[in-house]
Short mmCIF file of C-alpha atoms and ligand atoms in Angstrom, two decimals:
data_model
loop_
_atom_site.label_atom_id
_atom_site.label_comp_id
_atom_site.label_asym_id
_atom_site.label_seq_id
_atom_site.Cartn_x
_atom_site.Cartn_y
_atom_site.Cartn_z
CA MET Q 21 -9.92 -15.57 -9.93
CA PRO Q 22 -13.13 -13.54 -9.63
CA LEU Q 23 -13.20 -11.01 -6.80
CA LYS Q 24 -16.97 -10.73 -6.54
CA ASN Q 25 -18.13 -11.10 -2.91
CA LYS Q 26 -14.53 -11.64 -1.75
CA TRP Q 27 -13.30 -9.80 1.36
CA VAL Q 28 -10.43 -7.38 0.65
CA LEU Q 29 -8.60 -5.59 3.49
CA ILE Q 30 -6.68 -2.43 2.56
CA THR Q 31 -4.45 -0.50 4.98
CA GLY Q 32 -3.87 3.18 4.26
CA ALA Q 33 -7.20 3.39 2.44
CA SER Q 34 -7.82 7.07 3.24
CA SER Q 35 -5.90 8.43 0.23
CA GLY Q 36 -3.69 7.63 -2.76
CA PHE Q 37 -3.25 3.99 -3.83
CA GLY Q 38 -5.33 2.66 -0.93
CA ALA Q 39 -8.35 4.86 -1.66
CA ALA Q 40 -8.16 4.19 -5.41
CA GLY Q 41 -7.69 0.49 -4.64
CA ALA Q 42 -10.91 0.49 -2.60
CA VAL Q 43 -12.82 1.93 -5.56
CA ALA Q 44 -11.18 -0.48 -8.04
CA PHE Q 45 -11.84 -3.61 -5.93
CA GLY Q 46 -15.32 -2.21 -5.32
CA ALA Q 47 -15.89 -2.11 -9.08
CA GLU Q 48 -15.18 -5.86 -9.10
CA GLY Q 49 -18.00 -6.40 -6.58
CA ALA Q 50 -15.63 -7.12 -3.67
CA LYS Q 51 -16.42 -6.56 0.02
CA LEU Q 52 -14.07 -4.11 1.69
CA LEU Q 53 -12.42 -3.59 5.08
CA LEU Q 54 -10.69 -0.22 5.06
CA GLY Q 55 -8.25 1.12 7.65
CA ALA Q 56 -6.24 4.32 8.24
CA ARG Q 57 -5.91 7.00 10.91
CA ARG Q 58 -8.18 9.59 9.20
CA VAL Q 59 -11.63 8.09 9.71
CA ASP Q 60 -13.47 11.04 8.07
CA ARG Q 61 -11.58 10.29 4.85
CA LEU Q 62 -12.28 6.55 5.14
CA LYS Q 63 -15.99 7.29 5.36
CA LYS Q 64 -15.84 9.12 2.00
CA VAL Q 65 -13.77 6.36 0.39
CA ALA Q 66 -16.23 3.72 1.62
CA ALA Q 67 -19.13 5.67 0.10
CA GLU Q 68 -17.29 6.04 -3.23
CA SER Q 69 -16.43 2.33 -3.24
CA LYS Q 70 -20.06 1.40 -2.74
CA LYS Q 71 -21.01 3.67 -5.63
CA SER Q 72 -18.46 1.89 -7.81
CA GLY Q 73 -20.00 -1.51 -6.97
CA ALA Q 74 -18.60 -2.74 -3.64
CA VAL Q 75 -21.01 -5.24 -2.09
CA ALA Q 76 -19.92 -3.97 1.36
CA ALA Q 77 -17.48 -1.30 2.53
CA HIS Q 78 -16.65 -1.15 6.24
CA PHE Q 79 -14.07 1.17 7.76
CA HIS Q 80 -12.34 1.50 11.09
CA GLU Q 81 -9.50 3.54 12.55
CA LEU Q 82 -6.11 1.88 12.16
CA ASP Q 83 -2.62 3.01 13.11
CA VAL Q 84 -0.21 0.38 11.82
CA SER Q 85 2.55 1.84 13.99
CA LYS Q 86 0.78 0.54 17.12
CA THR Q 87 0.33 -3.16 17.84
CA ALA Q 88 -2.79 -2.54 19.97
CA SER Q 89 -4.47 -0.61 17.14
CA VAL Q 90 -3.64 -3.37 14.61
CA GLU Q 91 -4.99 -6.07 16.91
CA GLU Q 92 -8.18 -4.12 17.55
CA PHE Q 93 -8.64 -3.53 13.81
CA ILE Q 94 -8.17 -7.19 12.98
CA SER Q 95 -10.55 -8.41 15.69
CA TRP Q 96 -13.13 -5.90 14.36
CA SER Q 97 -12.50 -7.35 10.86
CA ALA Q 98 -12.82 -10.93 12.12
CA LYS Q 99 -16.23 -10.19 13.64
CA ILE Q 100 -17.49 -8.75 10.35
CA ILE Q 101 -16.23 -11.47 8.02
CA GLY Q 102 -16.73 -14.45 10.36
CA GLY Q 103 -14.23 -17.28 9.80
CA LYS Q 104 -11.32 -17.68 7.41
CA ASN Q 105 -12.77 -15.45 4.71
CA LEU Q 106 -10.14 -12.80 4.08
CA HIS Q 107 -9.25 -13.22 0.43
CA VAL Q 108 -6.94 -10.24 -0.20
CA LEU Q 109 -4.72 -8.31 2.19
CA ILE Q 110 -3.10 -5.18 0.83
CA ASN Q 111 -0.35 -3.79 3.07
CA ASN Q 112 -0.28 -0.29 1.64
CA ALA Q 113 -0.07 2.07 4.65
CA GLY Q 114 3.22 3.90 4.72
CA GLY Q 115 5.18 6.71 3.15
CA ALA Q 116 8.24 8.91 3.45
CA HIS Q 117 8.90 11.60 6.05
CA GLY Q 118 11.46 14.29 5.19
CA ILE Q 119 14.25 14.39 2.63
CA ASP Q 120 17.15 15.06 5.01
CA THR Q 121 20.56 13.51 4.58
CA ILE Q 122 21.65 11.13 7.34
CA ALA Q 123 23.80 13.94 8.80
CA ASP Q 124 20.67 16.08 9.32
CA GLY Q 125 18.15 13.26 9.95
CA LYS Q 126 15.44 13.52 12.60
CA ASP Q 127 14.64 10.62 14.93
CA ALA Q 128 10.88 11.23 14.62
CA ASP Q 129 11.03 10.91 10.79
CA TRP Q 130 13.22 7.79 10.91
CA GLU Q 131 11.01 6.13 13.47
CA ALA Q 132 7.77 6.97 11.61
CA MET Q 133 9.12 5.46 8.37
CA ILE Q 134 10.28 2.23 9.99
CA GLN Q 135 7.10 1.97 12.05
CA SER Q 136 4.68 2.24 9.12
CA ASN Q 137 6.55 0.75 6.15
CA VAL Q 138 8.30 -2.11 7.98
CA LEU Q 139 6.78 -2.91 11.38
CA GLY Q 140 3.27 -2.04 10.16
CA VAL Q 141 3.48 -4.66 7.40
CA LEU Q 142 4.70 -7.26 9.91
CA ARG Q 143 2.04 -6.46 12.52
CA VAL Q 144 -0.89 -6.46 10.09
CA THR Q 145 0.29 -9.65 8.36
CA ARG Q 146 0.79 -11.51 11.65
CA ALA Q 147 -2.65 -10.53 12.88
CA ALA Q 148 -4.49 -11.13 9.58
CA LEU Q 149 -2.97 -14.49 8.56
CA PRO Q 150 -5.34 -16.59 10.71
CA LEU Q 151 -8.25 -15.03 8.76
CA MET Q 152 -6.93 -16.13 5.36
CA PRO Q 153 -8.16 -19.32 3.70
CA ARG Q 154 -5.71 -21.98 2.55
CA ASP Q 155 -5.67 -23.21 -1.08
CA ALA Q 156 -8.31 -20.72 -2.22
CA GLY Q 157 -6.29 -18.18 -4.21
CA ALA Q 158 -5.94 -15.71 -1.32
CA SER Q 159 -3.30 -13.00 -1.74
CA ILE Q 160 -1.09 -10.79 0.37
CA ILE Q 161 0.10 -7.83 -1.68
CA ASN Q 162 2.64 -5.50 -0.09
CA ILE Q 163 3.36 -2.06 -1.50
CA GLY Q 164 7.08 -1.50 -1.92
CA SER Q 165 8.80 1.13 -4.02
CA VAL Q 166 11.58 1.67 -6.51
CA ALA Q 167 13.24 3.20 -3.41
CA GLY Q 168 13.62 -0.35 -2.10
CA HIS Q 169 15.76 -1.19 -5.14
CA THR Q 170 17.95 1.95 -5.42
CA ALA Q 171 19.34 4.33 -2.79
CA TYR Q 172 19.24 8.09 -3.29
CA GLU Q 173 20.51 11.10 -1.30
CA GLY Q 174 18.01 12.15 1.35
CA GLY Q 175 16.23 8.82 1.06
CA ALA Q 176 18.37 6.57 3.28
CA VAL Q 177 15.67 5.54 5.72
CA TYR Q 178 12.79 5.39 3.23
CA CYS Q 179 14.99 3.29 0.91
CA ALA Q 180 15.97 1.06 3.86
CA ALA Q 181 12.34 0.71 4.88
CA LYS Q 182 11.18 -0.30 1.40
CA ALA Q 183 14.17 -2.64 0.97
CA GLY Q 184 13.03 -4.12 4.29
CA GLU Q 185 9.49 -4.49 2.92
CA MET Q 186 10.91 -6.36 -0.08
CA GLN Q 187 12.85 -8.81 2.09
CA ILE Q 188 9.85 -9.31 4.38
CA THR Q 189 7.78 -10.14 1.29
CA ARG Q 190 10.42 -12.64 0.11
CA ALA Q 191 10.64 -14.31 3.53
CA LEU Q 192 6.86 -14.53 3.79
CA ARG Q 193 6.66 -16.07 0.32
CA LEU Q 194 8.99 -18.83 1.55
CA GLU Q 195 7.23 -19.24 4.88
CA LEU Q 196 3.78 -19.61 3.28
CA LEU Q 197 4.86 -22.10 0.62
CA GLY Q 198 2.37 -24.96 0.65
CA THR Q 199 -0.50 -22.91 2.11
CA GLY Q 200 -1.77 -21.75 -1.28
CA ILE Q 201 -1.63 -18.14 -0.05
CA ARG Q 202 -0.04 -15.95 -2.68
CA VAL Q 203 2.53 -13.32 -1.65
CA GLY Q 204 4.00 -10.50 -3.67
CA THR Q 205 5.17 -6.92 -3.77
CA VAL Q 206 4.11 -4.15 -6.14
CA ASP Q 207 6.83 -1.51 -6.31
CA PRO Q 208 5.80 1.79 -7.91
CA GLY Q 209 7.97 4.65 -9.09
CA LEU Q 210 6.88 8.28 -9.27
CA ALA Q 211 3.14 8.52 -8.57
CA GLU Q 212 1.18 11.68 -7.80
CA THR Q 213 -0.75 11.07 -4.57
CA GLU Q 214 -0.45 12.75 -1.16
CA PHE Q 215 2.91 10.99 -0.81
CA SER Q 216 5.03 14.11 -1.47
CA ILE Q 217 2.76 16.41 0.57
CA VAL Q 218 3.38 14.09 3.54
CA ARG Q 219 7.10 13.85 2.76
CA PHE Q 220 7.43 17.67 2.60
CA LYS Q 221 5.27 18.07 5.73
CA GLY Q 222 2.39 19.87 4.05
CA ASP Q 223 4.47 22.10 1.72
CA ALA Q 224 2.26 21.77 -1.37
CA SER Q 225 4.54 23.75 -3.70
CA ALA Q 226 7.60 21.61 -2.84
CA ALA Q 227 5.43 18.53 -3.40
CA LYS Q 228 4.20 19.83 -6.78
CA LYS Q 229 7.81 20.32 -7.97
CA VAL Q 230 8.45 16.57 -7.71
CA TYR Q 231 6.06 16.01 -10.63
CA GLU Q 232 6.83 19.20 -12.61
CA GLY Q 233 6.92 18.71 -16.40
CA THR Q 234 6.58 14.96 -16.14
CA HIS Q 235 3.70 12.51 -16.50
CA PRO Q 236 3.65 10.49 -13.26
CA LEU Q 237 1.64 7.38 -12.44
CA THR Q 238 -1.78 7.97 -10.90
CA ALA Q 239 -3.28 6.19 -7.90
CA GLU Q 240 -5.78 4.61 -10.31
CA ASP Q 241 -2.94 3.12 -12.41
CA ILE Q 242 -1.65 1.26 -9.37
CA ALA Q 243 -5.16 0.33 -8.17
CA LYS Q 244 -5.87 -1.43 -11.48
CA ILE Q 245 -2.59 -3.33 -11.17
CA LEU Q 246 -3.50 -4.47 -7.64
CA VAL Q 247 -6.81 -5.80 -8.95
CA TRP Q 248 -4.97 -7.56 -11.78
CA VAL Q 249 -2.48 -9.19 -9.36
CA ALA Q 250 -5.26 -10.43 -7.05
CA SER Q 251 -7.40 -11.73 -9.91
CA ARG Q 252 -4.81 -14.01 -11.59
CA PRO Q 253 -5.70 -17.72 -11.53
CA ALA Q 254 -5.14 -19.25 -8.07
CA HIS Q 255 -1.95 -21.08 -9.13
CA VAL Q 256 -0.25 -17.89 -10.42
CA ASN Q 257 1.88 -15.79 -8.03
CA ILE Q 258 3.10 -12.35 -9.09
CA ASP Q 259 6.20 -12.22 -6.91
CA GLU Q 260 7.64 -8.78 -7.62
CA LEU Q 261 6.33 -6.09 -9.93
CA VAL Q 262 8.16 -2.80 -10.59
CA VAL Q 263 5.94 -0.14 -12.21
CA LYS Q 264 7.32 3.21 -13.34
CA PRO Q 265 5.97 6.01 -15.51
CA VAL Q 266 7.44 6.03 -19.03
CA ASP Q 267 9.04 9.38 -18.09
CA GLN Q 268 11.08 7.72 -15.29
CA ALA Q 269 13.90 5.51 -16.53
CA ALA Q 270 15.53 5.25 -13.09
CA VAL Q 271 14.87 6.70 -9.62
CA GLY Q 272 16.70 9.97 -10.32
CA LYS Q 273 16.41 9.91 -14.11
CA VAL Q 274 13.12 11.66 -14.94
CA PHE Q 275 12.19 13.30 -18.23
CA ARG Q 276 10.69 16.77 -17.69
CA ARG Q 277 9.04 18.81 -20.45
CA LYS Q 278 9.73 22.57 -20.50
CA PHE Q 279 6.54 24.65 -20.85
N1 NAP I 323 3.33 7.94 -4.44
C1 NAP I 323 4.49 7.40 -4.75
O1 NAP I 323 5.27 7.96 -5.53
C2 NAP I 323 4.86 6.05 -4.16
C3 NAP I 323 5.80 5.27 -4.85
C4 NAP I 323 6.16 4.05 -4.34
C5 NAP I 323 5.57 3.57 -3.20
N2 NAP I 323 4.65 4.32 -2.52
C6 NAP I 323 4.07 3.73 -1.31
O2 NAP I 323 2.70 3.53 -1.55
C7 NAP I 323 1.99 3.49 -0.32
C8 NAP I 323 0.80 4.43 -0.41
O3 NAP I 323 1.26 5.75 -0.59
P1 NAP I 323 0.50 6.81 -1.49
O4 NAP I 323 1.41 7.20 -2.59
O5 NAP I 323 -0.87 6.37 -1.81
O6 NAP I 323 0.50 8.07 -0.46
P2 NAP I 323 -0.65 8.76 0.38
O7 NAP I 323 -1.68 9.34 -0.53
O8 NAP I 323 0.05 9.69 1.32
O9 NAP I 323 -1.32 7.56 1.19
C9 NAP I 323 -0.68 6.95 2.30
C10 NAP I 323 -1.72 6.18 3.09
O10 NAP I 323 -1.07 5.50 4.16
C11 NAP I 323 -1.77 5.77 5.36
N3 NAP I 323 -0.88 5.70 6.51
C12 NAP I 323 0.31 6.30 6.70
N4 NAP I 323 0.80 6.00 7.91
C13 NAP I 323 -0.12 5.19 8.51
C14 NAP I 323 -0.21 4.57 9.78
N5 NAP I 323 0.75 4.72 10.70
N6 NAP I 323 -1.28 3.80 10.05
C15 NAP I 323 -2.27 3.65 9.14
N7 NAP I 323 -2.25 4.22 7.93
C16 NAP I 323 -1.19 4.99 7.63
C17 NAP I 323 -2.38 7.15 5.17
O11 NAP I 323 -3.55 7.26 5.97
P3 NAP I 323 -3.70 8.16 7.29
O12 NAP I 323 -2.76 9.31 7.19
O13 NAP I 323 -5.16 8.56 7.25
O14 NAP I 323 -3.41 7.21 8.40
C18 NAP I 323 -2.78 7.08 3.69
O15 NAP I 323 -4.04 6.47 3.56
C19 NAP I 323 3.01 3.86 0.76
O16 NAP I 323 3.48 2.66 1.36
C20 NAP I 323 4.12 4.53 -0.03
O17 NAP I 323 5.36 4.42 0.62
C21 NAP I 323 4.28 5.55 -2.99
#
């Protein structure tokens, strides 16, 4: 399924997997619609994507935790693409906030995680579905996590959110049967992006420790996998894909070299 001249919408495109995804889909000659809250960063990503080969790269502010923002973003997208031309939707916006146990959990962190990782996926999908063509190899790819498969201390709400994302993906796969729209989840393990900086609220040294002595996935590793998923033949659906670094055998089982 060639991606040249196909419209690809990526949420959370201002950093990490989303930004690398924009560049990787750009290299395939795709046309991009990029959303996130940090518009200055989106502008840079759009420029990089064009350099890598994107036929078009448009960006607009998007906060997936707000229905009004999602609806505005999708009507902006609809005007640009005109008609049922959205070929790939990547629900990537999200992340973890804090590492507190439930006993010490903060409402603001819990709410932010559910808003972006769960409700954000639902809102964007609901709004974008009318723009997706039937029987044309279109894809919805949600970004889950190994956290959706295994609970860990301090991760209750993030794990719940990503388990929720997985069940939403499964329900959507059933609901869209017969439309020809492909639905799947890509669930990464340890990857070095801004994920841990956000989780540790800007504490860069705490974030660095997460990856100490180990060889994590990069944003580009995941971006290439997203391109691969979207470019399978139209009759092939990658339902669920777990991707971990070789150094991570399980969520809490990470090999670390001593220097
Ligand atoms: N890195 C990992 O180890 C890992 C592993 C498994 C899964 N994941 C998942 O992968 C996805 C991408 O994370 P990443 O690792 O690339 O981290 P990242 O570098 O922090 O990127 C997260 C992206 O999500 C956007 N975002 C967050 N909340 C948003 C909101 N309310 N509305 C719109 N955009 C929002 C951010 O943009 P703005 O801040 O500009 O809005 C940013 O572009 C997330 O769903 C994360 O949970 C990450």
